[in-house]
Amino acid sequence: MKKDILEKGAIIQRDKETYAIAPHIPGGITSPAQLRKIADIAEKFGAQALKLTSAQRIAIVGLEESRLDEIWEELGEKPGAAIGMCVRSVKICPGTTFCKRGQQNSVEVGLEMDRRYHGLELPWKFKMGVSGCPNDCGEGCIKDVGLIGAPKGWNVMVGGNGGSRPRLSYKLVENVSTDEEALKIVDHLVQWFKAKDKRGRLGKYIDDVGFEAFRDEVLNGLKD
């Protein structure tokens, strides 16, 4: 039976014959030219549908396996990390770049996180969100690591996830005053998770050891 093809970013569909792929669109920020190219390729290769995903990508659905290499070559895009044990996505809200409610620059910070971590191999799947205000349109509340903007800086959230056993994230640090310091904390969390080598979502580990113990371990390591 056919399966997902990790190296081609291809996900087997319900018919067990065709695949969906999703070009990487950092933060869901695209251009008319990129949209035209995706639409033209979907038509050329007989895609069954174009689907806007929750990870701010456009999935091209219902493609033949034999043509995947050709499709990627014509797209000239990197696959979105929609499968595999890695940083799957960095969801980004419009923040102070576009939104009247933005309190922190989620676009700049989120795109930097995407540049650093998207597709990074880890012991388990890992998702991130960056929101410019407490309305949290980047859904840091259900991400392994999230940044949520507030008037005095960033709140760093950890341990959230959706899925069949959803959990809300915990506030690890609040009012981080600079983007650089927030990114430093995020980097520490990613490297900590990688070194810990636990097979499971970050939130499950936090539940197993208790949030207080987790917070002490992580923050003490940040000081070293």
CSV table of C-alpha atoms in Angstrom, one decimal:
chain,number,residue,atom,x,y,z
A,1,MET,CA,0.0,0.0,0.0
A,2,LYS,CA,1.3,3.5,-0.8
A,3,LYS,CA,2.4,5.7,2.0
A,4,ASP,CA,3.5,9.3,2.6
A,5,ILE,CA,6.7,10.2,0.8
A,6,LEU,CA,8.7,12.2,3.4
A,7,GLU,CA,11.5,13.4,1.1
A,8,LYS,CA,9.0,14.8,-1.4
A,9,GLY,CA,6.7,16.3,1.2
A,10,ALA,CA,3.9,14.2,-0.3
A,11,ILE,CA,0.9,13.0,1.7
A,12,ILE,CA,-1.1,10.1,0.5
A,13,GLN,CA,-4.8,10.9,0.0
A,14,ARG,CA,-7.9,9.0,0.9
A,15,ASP,CA,-8.0,7.2,-2.4
A,16,LYS,CA,-4.6,5.6,-1.5
A,17,GLU,CA,-3.3,6.5,-5.0
A,18,THR,CA,-2.8,10.3,-5.3
A,19,TYR,CA,-0.8,12.8,-3.2
A,20,ALA,CA,-1.1,16.3,-1.8
A,21,ILE,CA,1.9,18.6,-1.6
A,22,ALA,CA,2.2,22.0,0.0
A,23,PRO,CA,4.9,24.5,-1.1
A,24,HIS,CA,6.4,26.4,1.8
A,25,ILE,CA,4.8,29.8,2.2
A,26,PRO,CA,6.5,31.4,5.3
A,27,GLY,CA,3.9,32.9,7.5
A,28,GLY,CA,1.3,32.6,4.8
A,29,ILE,CA,2.7,35.7,3.2
A,30,THR,CA,2.7,35.3,-0.6
A,31,SER,CA,2.5,37.2,-3.8
A,32,PRO,CA,0.3,37.4,-6.9
A,33,ALA,CA,3.1,35.7,-8.9
A,34,GLN,CA,3.4,32.8,-6.5
A,35,LEU,CA,-0.4,32.3,-6.4
A,36,ARG,CA,-0.5,32.3,-10.3
A,37,LYS,CA,2.3,29.8,-10.5
A,38,ILE,CA,0.5,27.5,-8.0
A,39,ALA,CA,-2.8,27.8,-9.8
A,40,ASP,CA,-1.2,27.2,-13.2
A,41,ILE,CA,0.7,24.1,-12.0
A,42,ALA,CA,-2.5,22.8,-10.4
A,43,GLU,CA,-4.3,23.0,-13.7
A,44,LYS,CA,-1.4,21.6,-15.8
A,45,PHE,CA,-1.0,18.5,-13.6
A,46,GLY,CA,-4.7,17.9,-13.1
A,47,ALA,CA,-4.9,18.6,-9.3
A,48,GLN,CA,-8.3,17.7,-7.8
A,49,ALA,CA,-8.3,20.8,-5.5
A,50,LEU,CA,-6.3,23.6,-3.9
A,51,LYS,CA,-6.8,23.7,-0.1
A,52,LEU,CA,-5.8,26.5,2.3
A,53,THR,CA,-4.3,24.8,5.3
A,54,SER,CA,-4.3,25.6,9.0
A,55,ALA,CA,-0.5,26.0,8.7
A,56,GLN,CA,-0.9,29.0,6.3
A,57,ARG,CA,0.1,27.0,3.2
A,58,ILE,CA,-1.7,26.0,0.0
A,59,ALA,CA,-2.0,22.3,-0.5
A,60,ILE,CA,-2.2,21.0,-4.1
A,61,VAL,CA,-4.4,18.0,-3.8
A,62,GLY,CA,-4.8,14.9,-5.9
A,63,LEU,CA,-1.5,14.5,-7.8
A,64,GLU,CA,0.0,11.5,-9.5
A,65,GLU,CA,3.1,10.0,-7.8
A,66,SER,CA,5.0,9.7,-11.1
A,67,ARG,CA,4.8,13.5,-11.6
A,68,LEU,CA,5.8,14.7,-8.2
A,69,ASP,CA,9.5,15.5,-9.1
A,70,GLU,CA,8.4,17.3,-12.2
A,71,ILE,CA,5.9,19.4,-10.2
A,72,TRP,CA,8.4,20.4,-7.6
A,73,GLU,CA,10.9,21.4,-10.3
A,74,GLU,CA,8.3,23.6,-11.9
A,75,LEU,CA,7.2,25.1,-8.6
A,76,GLY,CA,10.8,26.0,-7.7
A,77,GLU,CA,9.7,26.0,-4.1
A,78,LYS,CA,10.7,24.2,-0.9
A,79,PRO,CA,8.2,21.6,0.4
A,80,GLY,CA,6.3,22.7,3.5
A,81,ALA,CA,7.2,20.5,6.4
A,82,ALA,CA,3.7,19.0,6.7
A,83,ILE,CA,4.9,15.6,7.8
A,84,GLY,CA,7.8,14.0,9.7
A,85,MET,CA,9.5,14.5,13.0
A,86,CYS,CA,10.5,18.1,12.7
A,87,VAL,CA,9.4,21.7,13.2
A,88,ARG,CA,6.2,21.5,11.1
A,89,SER,CA,5.2,25.1,11.0
A,90,VAL,CA,5.5,28.6,12.4
A,91,LYS,CA,2.1,30.2,12.3
A,92,ILE,CA,2.2,34.0,12.2
A,93,CYS,CA,-0.4,36.7,12.6
A,94,PRO,CA,-0.2,40.1,10.8
A,95,GLY,CA,1.1,41.9,14.0
A,96,THR,CA,2.3,45.5,13.9
A,97,THR,CA,3.1,45.1,10.2
A,98,PHE,CA,-0.5,45.1,9.1
A,99,CYS,CA,-3.0,44.8,12.0
A,100,LYS,CA,-4.5,47.7,13.9
A,101,ARG,CA,-4.5,45.6,17.1
A,102,GLY,CA,-0.8,44.5,16.9
A,103,GLN,CA,1.4,45.2,19.9
A,104,GLN,CA,4.5,43.4,18.9
A,105,ASN,CA,6.2,42.7,15.5
A,106,SER,CA,5.0,39.1,14.9
A,107,VAL,CA,5.8,39.1,11.2
A,108,GLU,CA,9.5,39.9,11.6
A,109,VAL,CA,10.0,37.7,14.6
A,110,GLY,CA,7.9,34.8,13.1
A,111,LEU,CA,9.7,34.9,9.8
A,112,GLU,CA,13.0,34.8,11.6
A,113,MET,CA,11.8,31.7,13.5
A,114,ASP,CA,10.6,30.2,10.3
A,115,ARG,CA,14.1,30.8,8.7
A,116,ARG,CA,15.8,29.2,11.6
A,117,TYR,CA,13.6,26.2,12.4
A,118,HIS,CA,11.2,25.2,9.7
A,119,GLY,CA,11.9,21.6,8.8
A,120,LEU,CA,14.5,21.2,11.6
A,121,GLU,CA,14.6,17.5,12.5
A,122,LEU,CA,13.6,16.8,16.1
A,123,PRO,CA,12.7,13.7,18.2
A,124,TRP,CA,9.0,14.5,17.6
A,125,LYS,CA,6.8,16.9,15.7
A,126,PHE,CA,6.9,20.4,16.9
A,127,LYS,CA,4.8,23.4,16.1
A,128,MET,CA,5.2,27.2,16.8
A,129,GLY,CA,3.0,30.2,16.7
A,130,VAL,CA,3.7,34.0,16.9
A,131,SER,CA,0.9,36.4,17.7
A,132,GLY,CA,1.3,40.2,17.9
A,133,CYS,CA,-1.4,40.6,20.6
A,134,PRO,CA,-3.4,38.6,23.2
A,135,ASN,CA,-6.1,37.8,20.6
A,136,ASP,CA,-3.5,35.1,19.6
A,137,CYS,CA,-4.4,34.6,15.9
A,138,GLY,CA,-1.1,32.7,15.6
A,139,GLU,CA,-2.5,30.2,18.1
A,140,GLY,CA,0.4,30.1,20.5
A,141,CYS,CA,-2.1,28.7,23.0
A,142,ILE,CA,-2.0,25.3,21.2
A,143,LYS,CA,1.6,25.2,20.0
A,144,ASP,CA,4.6,23.5,21.5
A,145,VAL,CA,6.3,27.0,21.7
A,146,GLY,CA,4.5,30.3,21.1
A,147,LEU,CA,5.1,34.0,21.4
A,148,ILE,CA,2.2,36.2,22.3
A,149,GLY,CA,2.6,40.0,22.1
A,150,ALA,CA,1.6,42.3,25.0
A,151,PRO,CA,2.1,46.0,25.6
A,152,LYS,CA,5.3,45.4,27.6
A,153,GLY,CA,6.8,42.7,25.4
A,154,TRP,CA,6.5,39.0,24.6
A,155,ASN,CA,4.9,36.2,26.6
A,156,VAL,CA,6.6,32.9,26.0
A,157,MET,CA,4.1,30.0,25.9
A,158,VAL,CA,5.0,26.3,26.0
A,159,GLY,CA,3.4,22.9,25.8
A,160,GLY,CA,0.2,23.4,23.9
A,161,ASN,CA,-1.2,21.2,21.1
A,162,GLY,CA,-4.4,20.4,19.3
A,163,GLY,CA,-5.2,16.9,18.0
A,164,SER,CA,-7.1,14.1,19.7
A,165,ARG,CA,-5.8,15.1,23.2
A,166,PRO,CA,-5.7,18.9,23.1
A,167,ARG,CA,-4.0,21.0,25.8
A,168,LEU,CA,-3.5,24.7,26.3
A,169,SER,CA,0.0,26.1,26.6
A,170,TYR,CA,1.6,27.3,29.8
A,171,LYS,CA,3.1,30.8,30.3
A,172,LEU,CA,6.8,30.2,30.8
A,173,VAL,CA,8.0,33.8,30.8
A,174,GLU,CA,6.1,37.1,30.5
A,175,ASN,CA,6.9,40.6,29.3
A,176,VAL,CA,10.2,39.7,27.5
A,177,SER,CA,11.1,43.2,26.5
A,178,THR,CA,13.1,42.7,23.2
A,179,ASP,CA,12.7,40.5,20.1
A,180,GLU,CA,16.3,39.3,20.6
A,181,GLU,CA,15.7,38.0,24.1
A,182,ALA,CA,12.5,36.3,23.0
A,183,LEU,CA,14.3,34.6,20.1
A,184,LYS,CA,17.1,33.6,22.6
A,185,ILE,CA,14.5,31.8,24.8
A,186,VAL,CA,12.9,30.1,21.8
A,187,ASP,CA,16.2,28.9,20.6
A,188,HIS,CA,17.0,27.5,24.1
A,189,LEU,CA,13.7,25.7,24.2
A,190,VAL,CA,14.2,24.1,20.7
A,191,GLN,CA,17.8,23.0,21.5
A,192,TRP,CA,16.7,21.7,24.9
A,193,PHE,CA,13.9,19.6,23.3
A,194,LYS,CA,16.3,18.3,20.7
A,195,ALA,CA,18.9,17.2,23.4
A,196,LYS,CA,16.2,15.7,25.6
A,197,ASP,CA,15.4,13.3,22.8
A,198,LYS,CA,11.9,12.4,24.1
A,199,ARG,CA,9.4,10.8,21.8
A,200,GLY,CA,6.3,12.8,22.3
A,201,ARG,CA,4.9,16.3,22.3
A,202,LEU,CA,6.5,18.9,24.6
A,203,GLY,CA,3.2,19.2,26.5
A,204,LYS,CA,3.2,15.6,27.4
A,205,TYR,CA,6.6,15.8,28.9
A,206,ILE,CA,5.5,18.9,30.9
A,207,ASP,CA,2.5,17.0,32.2
A,208,ASP,CA,4.7,14.0,33.2
A,209,VAL,CA,7.2,16.0,35.2
A,210,GLY,CA,5.0,18.9,36.3
A,211,PHE,CA,5.2,22.5,35.0
A,212,GLU,CA,7.1,23.9,38.0
A,213,ALA,CA,9.9,21.3,37.5
A,214,PHE,CA,10.0,21.9,33.8
A,215,ARG,CA,10.2,25.7,34.2
A,216,ASP,CA,13.0,25.4,36.8
A,217,GLU,CA,15.0,23.1,34.5
A,218,VAL,CA,14.6,25.2,31.4
A,219,LEU,CA,15.1,28.6,33.0
A,220,ASN,CA,18.1,27.4,35.0
A,221,GLY,CA,19.6,26.1,31.8
A,222,LEU,CA,19.0,29.5,30.1
A,223,LYS,CA,21.1,31.2,32.8
A,224,ASP,CA,24.1,28.9,32.2
